[in-house]
Amino acid sequence: MDVQPLLLSFQIAFIATAVAAVLGVAFGMLLSRRFPGRDLLDVLITAPLVLPPTVLGYYVLVVLGRKSALGSAFEALTGTSIVFTRTGAVVAAIIGALPLTTKSARAALEGVDQRLILAARTLGAGRVRAFLTVHLPLSSRGILAGTMLGFARSLGDFGVTLMVAGDIPGETQTASLAIYDAIQARREDDALFMVGFLTLFAGVMLYLVAKLTGRADGK
Amino acid sequence: MASDTLTVEVRFTPPGGNFRLDVAFEAPPGITVLFGPSGAGKSTILASIAGLLRPDSGRIALGDEVWFDAETKRNKPIHERRVAYVFQSLALFPHMTAAENAAYGVSREHAARERRRRAIESLERFHVGHLADRRPATFSGGEAQRVALARAFAMAPRAVLLDEPFSALDFSLRHAFVRDLRAVSAGLSVPILHVTHHRNEARVVGDRGILLEAGSVRAVGSLDRVLPAHSRRGVVEAGPEGEAEDLSFAETPMHPSR
């Protein structure tokens, strides 16, 4: 049994979720304020939920490809390209997770009573301290739930990963891609193993998220 | 510094509001009662002093330290004013114990141990030392009120703003609170603004009063002078003793500045 694709999936998902969680809180904070272009940013972040993965992948190739400004700058700095490497797979996973982490973070941050934050400010806390000691801890449950959903989502990305990172065994072949390959090659046992594992894992995550958010509501 | 007078001159038209606030008054060290019906602008004044809201024009200063001046565009940030603000909703941090709440405002120049010592000391002054390691969810209304006051006074504030601090209490409980509040504030020579629309509370809590009505100051002076004048004008109908005194006006919503 080849566990390499599963290990790779987890490795990519861990990095991608960490990035998406931090970005999600930052975008969540930003979107809870009024500013010109807020709706546009909201649409951009939400788009991955509804756009076909191939369309998303195409955009990523345009923006981060080897001939793009960002892509060639990255290559000049690190010596490797973003696309068709593990970095590309991480980018694909981030894009999948970001709508989930951002929406959960925004709802959680907006759900905190403004007066508590103002109280912290009158008690001598600057913006940063008030955020870190009052705003963030009081929204941590929702942020954690969004992070777990994001992790489950980034673990299973297929379309964007295939477009942006390809299907290179040992390098970018994640479990989702490996399942497809295994089915194509009639290696049913390999496919079944990974399908079973990912299903179980997603089920556990959803159960934990439900417990996490349910308790906050029930109180 | 400890005996500085708070000078307030605020003009503000709330967005979509139905009144224009235009007030000027001074609050010397000690308790000054801001009395008036709901919608008179009491909460807006407190929010301006704390820096939560930016007035359209005017000037706010403590002694010769200017906190807000529309002309010079000076607007000292909220957290640098060191104004203890007890919100009507109390706004205790639900994820912290009473001691952590009370220690939050204590200057961070002190070590953690010293911050906790001061927090506990303040809790004890308001007779809630036994709650130190419990969280707000377990407090009764009266306990929460006392912890909120302890938190406000623990920070060694330069001014104290109390927005209907006893609104959630039974009338019978208020007397004990007023006594404790007076005792603590006597030892702290800073301006204390106490907002209320309960006449009995106003009478016992402070010595000086400011009568507000529809965004303007109608009377300033000793409470004996300010309050009877108020009822004679029939602004608030004084009904049978006790009953009308406790008449609650609709709560004024806060408009935090962004």
Coordinates of C-alpha atoms in Angstrom, one line a residue:
Chain A
M1 CA 0.0 0.0 0.0
D2 CA 1.4 3.3 -1.0
V3 CA 0.9 5.9 1.7
Q4 CA 3.1 8.5 0.1
P5 CA 0.3 10.4 -1.5
L6 CA -1.6 10.6 1.8
L7 CA 1.4 11.8 3.6
L8 CA 2.0 14.4 0.9
S9 CA -1.6 15.5 1.1
F10 CA -1.3 16.1 4.9
Q11 CA 1.9 17.9 4.5
I12 CA 0.5 20.3 1.9
A13 CA -2.7 20.7 3.8
F14 CA -0.9 21.6 7.0
I15 CA 1.1 24.4 5.4
A16 CA -1.8 25.6 3.3
T17 CA -4.2 25.7 6.3
A18 CA -1.7 27.6 8.4
V19 CA -1.5 30.3 5.7
A20 CA -5.2 30.3 5.0
A21 CA -6.0 30.6 8.7
V22 CA -3.8 33.7 9.2
L23 CA -5.0 35.2 5.9
G24 CA -8.6 34.3 6.9
V25 CA -8.4 36.3 10.1
A26 CA -6.7 39.2 8.4
F27 CA -9.3 39.3 5.6
G28 CA -12.1 38.7 8.1
M29 CA -11.0 41.8 10.1
L30 CA -10.7 43.8 6.9
L31 CA -14.1 42.7 5.6
S32 CA -15.8 43.6 8.9
R33 CA -14.9 47.2 8.2
R34 CA -16.4 49.5 5.6
F35 CA -14.2 50.5 2.8
P36 CA -14.5 51.1 -1.0
G37 CA -14.1 47.8 -2.8
R38 CA -15.2 45.6 0.2
D39 CA -17.8 43.8 -1.8
L40 CA -15.3 43.1 -4.6
L41 CA -12.8 41.6 -2.2
D42 CA -15.6 39.5 -0.7
V43 CA -16.5 38.2 -4.1
L44 CA -12.9 37.5 -5.0
I45 CA -12.3 35.4 -1.8
T46 CA -15.6 33.6 -2.2
A47 CA -15.2 32.8 -5.9
P48 CA -13.3 29.5 -5.3
L49 CA -16.4 28.1 -3.8
V50 CA -18.4 28.4 -7.0
L51 CA -15.9 28.7 -9.9
P52 CA -15.0 25.6 -11.9
P53 CA -11.6 24.4 -10.6
T54 CA -10.2 24.5 -14.2
V55 CA -11.2 28.2 -14.4
L56 CA -9.5 28.9 -11.1
G57 CA -6.4 26.9 -12.1
Y58 CA -6.2 28.9 -15.4
Y59 CA -6.2 32.2 -13.4
V60 CA -3.5 30.9 -11.1
L61 CA -1.4 29.9 -14.1
V62 CA -1.8 33.4 -15.5
V63 CA -0.9 35.1 -12.3
L64 CA 1.8 32.8 -10.9
G65 CA 3.0 31.1 -14.1
R66 CA 6.7 31.1 -15.0
K67 CA 6.2 34.0 -17.4
S68 CA 4.2 36.1 -15.1
A69 CA 5.7 38.9 -13.0
L70 CA 5.0 37.2 -9.7
G71 CA 6.1 33.8 -11.0
S72 CA 9.4 35.0 -12.4
A73 CA 10.1 37.1 -9.3
F74 CA 9.6 34.0 -7.1
E75 CA 11.8 32.0 -9.4
A76 CA 14.5 34.6 -9.3
L77 CA 14.4 34.6 -5.5
T78 CA 14.2 30.9 -4.8
G79 CA 15.4 29.2 -7.9
T80 CA 12.2 27.1 -8.3
S81 CA 9.0 28.0 -10.0
I82 CA 5.6 28.1 -8.3
V83 CA 3.7 26.1 -10.9
F84 CA 4.2 22.3 -11.2
T85 CA 6.0 22.1 -7.9
R86 CA 4.9 21.4 -4.3
T87 CA 4.6 25.2 -3.9
G88 CA 1.9 25.2 -6.6
A89 CA 0.1 22.4 -4.8
V90 CA 0.2 24.5 -1.6
V91 CA -1.1 27.5 -3.5
A92 CA -4.0 25.4 -4.8
A93 CA -4.9 24.2 -1.4
I94 CA -4.8 27.7 0.1
I95 CA -7.2 28.9 -2.6
G96 CA -9.6 26.1 -1.6
A97 CA -9.4 26.8 2.1
L98 CA -9.4 30.5 2.1
P99 CA -13.2 31.1 1.5
L100 CA -14.0 28.8 4.5
T101 CA -11.4 30.3 6.9
T102 CA -12.3 33.9 5.9
K103 CA -16.1 33.5 6.2
S104 CA -15.9 31.7 9.6
A105 CA -13.3 34.3 10.9
R106 CA -15.4 37.2 9.7
A107 CA -18.6 35.9 11.3
A108 CA -16.8 35.1 14.5
L109 CA -15.0 38.4 14.7
E110 CA -18.2 40.4 14.0
G111 CA -20.0 38.4 16.6
V112 CA -18.0 39.8 19.4
D113 CA -19.7 42.6 21.3
Q114 CA -18.1 45.9 20.2
R115 CA -18.4 47.3 23.7
L116 CA -16.0 44.7 25.0
I117 CA -13.3 45.9 22.6
L118 CA -14.1 49.5 23.5
A119 CA -13.9 48.6 27.2
A120 CA -10.4 47.2 26.6
R121 CA -9.4 50.4 24.8
T122 CA -10.6 52.6 27.7
L123 CA -8.7 50.3 30.1
G124 CA -5.5 51.3 28.3
A125 CA -5.1 48.7 25.6
G126 CA -3.9 49.9 22.2
R127 CA -5.6 48.4 19.1
V128 CA -3.2 45.5 18.9
R129 CA -3.5 44.5 22.6
A130 CA -7.3 44.8 22.5
F131 CA -7.3 42.6 19.4
L132 CA -5.0 39.9 20.8
T133 CA -6.4 39.8 24.4
V134 CA -10.1 40.4 23.8
H135 CA -11.3 40.3 20.2
L136 CA -9.3 37.2 19.1
P137 CA -9.8 35.0 22.1
L138 CA -13.6 35.7 22.0
S139 CA -13.8 34.7 18.4
S140 CA -11.4 31.7 18.6
R141 CA -14.1 29.1 18.6
G142 CA -15.4 30.2 15.2
I143 CA -11.9 30.8 13.8
L144 CA -10.9 27.3 14.9
A145 CA -14.0 25.8 13.3
G146 CA -13.3 27.6 10.0
T147 CA -9.7 26.4 10.2
M148 CA -10.7 22.8 10.5
L149 CA -13.1 23.1 7.6
G150 CA -10.3 24.7 5.6
F151 CA -8.0 21.8 6.5
A152 CA -10.6 19.2 5.4
R153 CA -11.1 21.2 2.2
S154 CA -7.4 21.7 1.3
L155 CA -6.7 18.0 2.0
G156 CA -8.9 17.0 -0.8
D157 CA -8.3 19.5 -3.6
F158 CA -8.2 18.0 -7.0
G159 CA -8.9 20.3 -9.9
V160 CA -6.8 23.3 -9.1
T161 CA -3.9 21.1 -7.9
L162 CA -4.0 19.2 -11.2
M163 CA -4.0 22.4 -13.3
V164 CA -1.4 24.3 -11.3
A165 CA 0.9 21.6 -9.9
G166 CA 0.3 18.7 -12.2
D167 CA 0.3 15.0 -11.1
I168 CA 3.9 14.3 -10.4
P169 CA 4.3 11.2 -8.2
G170 CA 6.2 11.9 -5.0
E171 CA 6.2 15.6 -5.8
T172 CA 2.7 16.9 -6.4
Q173 CA 0.6 13.8 -6.5
T174 CA -1.7 14.2 -3.6
A175 CA -4.2 11.6 -2.4
S176 CA -7.0 13.0 -4.5
L177 CA -4.9 12.7 -7.6
A178 CA -3.5 9.3 -6.6
I179 CA -7.1 8.0 -6.3
Y180 CA -7.9 9.1 -9.8
D181 CA -4.7 7.4 -11.1
A182 CA -5.4 4.2 -9.1
I183 CA -8.9 4.0 -10.6
Q184 CA -7.5 4.6 -14.1
A185 CA -4.9 1.9 -13.6
R186 CA -7.5 -0.5 -12.0
R187 CA -5.7 -0.5 -8.6
E188 CA -9.0 -0.7 -6.8
D189 CA -7.4 -1.6 -3.4
D190 CA -5.1 1.4 -3.4
A191 CA -8.1 3.7 -4.3
L192 CA -10.3 2.1 -1.7
F193 CA -7.7 2.6 1.0
M194 CA -7.3 6.3 0.3
V195 CA -11.0 6.9 -0.2
G196 CA -11.8 5.2 3.1
F197 CA -9.2 7.2 4.9
L198 CA -10.2 10.6 3.5
T199 CA -13.9 9.9 4.1
L200 CA -13.2 8.9 7.7
F201 CA -11.0 11.9 8.3
A202 CA -13.6 14.4 6.8
G203 CA -16.3 12.8 8.9
V204 CA -14.3 13.3 12.1
M205 CA -13.5 16.9 11.2
L206 CA -17.2 17.7 10.5
Y207 CA -18.2 16.1 13.8
L208 CA -15.6 18.2 15.7
V209 CA -16.7 21.4 13.9
A210 CA -20.3 20.7 14.7
K211 CA -19.5 20.2 18.4
L212 CA -17.3 23.3 18.4
T213 CA -19.9 25.6 16.9
G214 CA -22.9 23.9 18.5
R215 CA -21.6 24.5 22.0
A216 CA -21.1 28.1 21.3
D217 CA -24.7 28.5 20.2
G218 CA -26.2 26.4 22.9
K219 CA -24.8 28.6 25.6
Chain B
M1 CA -2.3 66.2 38.5
A2 CA -4.6 64.4 40.9
S3 CA -6.9 67.4 41.4
D4 CA -7.4 68.3 37.7
T5 CA -10.8 69.6 36.5
L6 CA -12.4 68.0 33.5
T7 CA -13.4 70.7 31.0
V8 CA -16.0 69.6 28.4
E9 CA -17.3 71.5 25.4
V10 CA -18.9 69.2 22.9
R11 CA -21.0 69.8 19.8
F12 CA -22.3 66.8 18.0
T13 CA -25.1 65.8 15.6
P14 CA -25.5 62.1 15.6
P15 CA -26.1 60.6 12.2
G16 CA -29.8 60.3 11.8
G17 CA -30.3 61.6 15.3
N18 CA -33.2 63.9 16.2
F19 CA -31.3 66.3 18.4
R20 CA -28.1 68.3 18.3
L21 CA -25.8 68.0 21.3
D22 CA -24.3 71.3 22.4
V23 CA -23.0 71.3 25.9
A24 CA -20.2 73.0 27.9
F25 CA -19.5 72.2 31.5
E26 CA -16.8 71.5 34.0
A27 CA -16.4 68.6 36.3
P28 CA -14.1 69.2 39.3
P29 CA -12.7 66.2 41.3
G30 CA -15.5 64.4 43.0
I31 CA -18.8 63.1 41.8
T32 CA -20.8 65.1 39.3
V33 CA -24.2 63.7 38.4
L34 CA -25.3 64.0 34.8
F35 CA -29.1 63.9 35.1
G36 CA -31.7 63.9 32.3
P37 CA -34.1 61.8 30.4
S38 CA -33.1 59.3 27.8
G39 CA -32.0 60.9 24.5
A40 CA -30.7 64.0 26.3
G41 CA -27.2 63.1 25.1
K42 CA -25.7 61.7 28.3
S43 CA -24.1 58.7 26.7
T44 CA -22.8 60.7 23.8
I45 CA -21.1 63.0 26.2
L46 CA -19.4 60.1 28.0
A47 CA -18.4 58.5 24.7
S48 CA -16.8 61.8 23.6
I49 CA -14.8 62.1 26.9
A50 CA -13.6 58.6 26.6
G51 CA -12.6 59.1 23.0
L52 CA -15.0 56.5 21.6
L53 CA -16.7 59.2 19.6
R54 CA -15.3 62.2 17.8
P55 CA -17.4 65.3 18.4
D56 CA -18.1 67.6 15.4
S57 CA -16.5 70.5 17.3
G58 CA -15.5 71.5 20.8
R59 CA -12.7 70.9 23.2
I60 CA -12.1 68.3 26.0
A61 CA -9.3 68.7 28.5
L62 CA -8.2 67.4 31.9
G63 CA -6.4 70.2 33.7
D64 CA -4.2 71.7 31.0
E65 CA -3.8 68.4 29.1
V66 CA -5.9 68.6 25.9
W67 CA -7.6 65.4 24.9
F68 CA -9.7 66.7 22.1
D69 CA -9.6 70.0 20.2
A70 CA -11.4 70.4 17.0
E71 CA -9.4 73.5 16.0
T72 CA -6.0 72.0 16.4
K73 CA -7.3 68.6 15.3
R74 CA -5.9 67.1 18.5
N75 CA -7.6 63.8 19.4
K76 CA -5.8 61.8 22.0
P77 CA -6.3 58.0 21.5
I78 CA -8.7 56.2 23.7
H79 CA -6.1 54.1 25.5
E80 CA -3.9 57.0 26.4
R81 CA -6.6 59.0 28.2
R82 CA -6.8 56.6 31.1
V83 CA -10.5 57.1 31.6
A84 CA -12.3 54.4 33.4
Y85 CA -15.6 53.8 31.7
V86 CA -18.2 51.6 33.3
F87 CA -20.6 50.8 30.5
Q88 CA -24.3 50.3 31.1
S89 CA -23.8 46.7 29.9
L90 CA -20.8 46.5 32.2
A91 CA -18.7 44.8 29.4
L92 CA -16.9 42.4 31.7
F93 CA -14.6 40.2 29.7
P94 CA -16.3 36.8 29.7
H95 CA -13.2 34.8 29.1
M96 CA -11.3 36.3 32.1
T97 CA -11.7 35.8 35.9
A98 CA -12.8 38.8 38.0
A99 CA -9.1 39.3 39.0
E100 CA -8.0 39.2 35.4
N101 CA -10.7 41.6 34.5
A102 CA -9.7 44.0 37.3
A103 CA -6.0 43.6 36.4
Y104 CA -6.6 44.4 32.7
G105 CA -6.4 48.2 33.2
V106 CA -3.6 48.2 35.7
S107 CA -0.5 49.8 34.2
R108 CA 1.7 47.2 32.5
E109 CA 4.8 48.8 33.9
H110 CA 4.0 46.8 37.0
A111 CA 4.9 43.1 37.2
A112 CA 2.1 40.6 36.9
R113 CA 2.2 39.8 40.6
E114 CA 1.7 43.5 41.5
R115 CA -1.1 43.9 38.9
R116 CA -2.9 41.0 40.5
R117 CA -2.4 42.4 44.0
R118 CA -3.9 45.7 42.9
A119 CA -6.8 44.0 41.2
I120 CA -7.6 41.9 44.3
E121 CA -7.3 45.0 46.5
S122 CA -9.9 46.8 44.3
L123 CA -12.2 43.8 44.3
E124 CA -12.1 43.7 48.1
R125 CA -12.9 47.4 48.3
F126 CA -16.1 46.6 46.5
H127 CA -16.6 43.5 48.6
V128 CA -16.2 41.0 45.8
G129 CA -12.7 39.7 46.7
H130 CA -14.1 36.2 47.0
L131 CA -15.0 36.2 43.3
A132 CA -11.4 36.8 42.2
D133 CA -10.9 33.4 40.4
R134 CA -14.4 33.1 39.0
R135 CA -15.7 34.2 35.6
P136 CA -18.5 36.6 34.9
A137 CA -20.9 33.9 33.7
T138 CA -21.3 32.8 37.3
F139 CA -21.9 36.3 38.8
S140 CA -25.2 37.7 39.9
G141 CA -26.3 41.1 38.6
G142 CA -25.0 42.8 41.7
E143 CA -21.7 40.9 41.7
A144 CA -21.1 41.8 38.1
Q145 CA -21.8 45.4 38.8
R146 CA -19.3 45.4 41.7
V147 CA -16.6 43.7 39.6
A148 CA -17.1 46.3 36.9
L149 CA -16.6 49.1 39.3
A150 CA -13.6 47.4 40.8
R151 CA -12.1 47.0 37.3
A152 CA -12.7 50.7 36.7
F153 CA -11.0 51.9 39.9
A154 CA -8.1 49.4 39.8
M155 CA -6.6 51.1 36.8
A156 CA -5.8 54.3 38.8
P157 CA -7.9 56.3 36.4
R158 CA -7.6 60.1 35.7
A159 CA -11.3 60.4 35.3
V160 CA -14.2 58.0 35.8
L161 CA -17.4 57.7 33.7
L162 CA -20.3 55.7 35.1
D163 CA -23.1 55.2 32.6
E164 CA -26.2 54.2 34.6
P165 CA -24.0 51.9 36.8
F166 CA -26.9 50.7 38.9
S167 CA -29.5 50.3 36.3
A168 CA -29.6 46.5 36.6
L169 CA -30.0 46.6 40.4
D170 CA -33.0 46.4 42.6
F171 CA -33.8 49.6 44.2
S172 CA -33.1 48.1 47.6
L173 CA -29.6 47.1 46.6
R174 CA -28.7 50.5 45.3
H175 CA -28.1 52.2 48.7
A176 CA -25.3 49.8 49.6
F177 CA -23.7 50.4 46.2
V178 CA -23.9 54.2 46.5
R179 CA -22.3 54.0 49.9
D180 CA -19.4 51.9 48.6
L181 CA -19.0 54.0 45.5
R182 CA -18.8 57.2 47.6
A183 CA -16.3 55.7 50.0
V184 CA -14.0 54.6 47.2
S185 CA -14.2 57.8 45.2
A186 CA -13.6 59.9 48.3
G187 CA -10.1 58.4 48.4
L188 CA -9.5 59.1 44.7
S189 CA -9.4 62.8 43.8
V190 CA -10.4 62.7 40.2
P191 CA -13.5 63.9 38.3
I192 CA -16.3 61.3 38.3
L193 CA -19.2 61.7 36.0
H194 CA -22.2 59.6 37.1
V195 CA -25.0 59.3 34.5
T196 CA -28.5 58.5 35.8
H197 CA -32.1 59.2 35.1
H198 CA -33.2 58.1 38.6
R199 CA -33.8 61.1 40.8
N200 CA -33.2 59.3 44.1
E201 CA -30.0 57.8 42.9
A202 CA -28.8 61.3 41.7
R203 CA -29.7 62.8 45.1
V204 CA -27.7 60.4 47.2
V205 CA -24.7 59.7 44.9
G206 CA -23.2 63.1 44.4
D207 CA -23.0 66.7 45.5
R208 CA -23.0 68.5 42.2
G209 CA -25.4 68.0 39.3
I210 CA -25.8 68.9 35.7
L211 CA -29.3 68.8 34.3
L212 CA -29.4 67.8 30.6
E213 CA -32.3 68.1 28.3
A214 CA -32.5 67.6 24.6
G215 CA -28.8 68.0 24.0
S216 CA -28.3 71.1 26.2
V217 CA -27.3 71.9 29.7
R218 CA -30.4 73.3 31.6
A219 CA -28.9 73.7 35.0
V220 CA -25.7 73.3 36.9
G221 CA -25.0 73.4 40.6
S222 CA -25.8 71.6 43.8
L223 CA -28.2 68.7 43.4
D224 CA -30.7 70.3 45.7
R225 CA -30.9 73.2 43.3
V226 CA -30.7 71.3 40.1
L227 CA -33.3 68.6 40.8
P228 CA -36.3 70.5 42.2
A229 CA -35.9 73.0 39.4
H230 CA -36.1 70.0 37.1
S231 CA -39.4 68.7 38.4
R232 CA -41.0 72.1 38.7
R233 CA -40.6 72.6 35.1
G234 CA -42.4 69.4 34.6
V235 CA -39.7 67.9 32.4
V236 CA -40.3 64.6 34.1
E237 CA -43.6 64.4 35.9
A238 CA -43.0 63.7 39.5
G239 CA -45.6 61.2 40.5
P240 CA -46.3 59.5 43.8
E241 CA -43.1 59.2 45.9
G242 CA -40.8 56.4 44.7
E243 CA -42.9 55.3 41.8
A244 CA -42.2 58.0 39.2
E245 CA -38.7 58.4 40.6
D246 CA -37.8 55.1 39.3
L247 CA -39.4 55.5 36.0
S248 CA -37.1 54.1 33.4
F249 CA -36.7 55.8 30.1
A250 CA -35.8 53.8 27.0
E251 CA -32.2 53.0 27.0
T252 CA -29.9 55.2 24.9
P253 CA -28.0 53.1 22.3
M254 CA -24.3 53.7 22.1
H255 CA -22.8 55.0 18.9
P256 CA -19.2 53.9 19.0
S257 CA -16.9 55.8 16.7
R258 CA -14.9 53.9 14.2

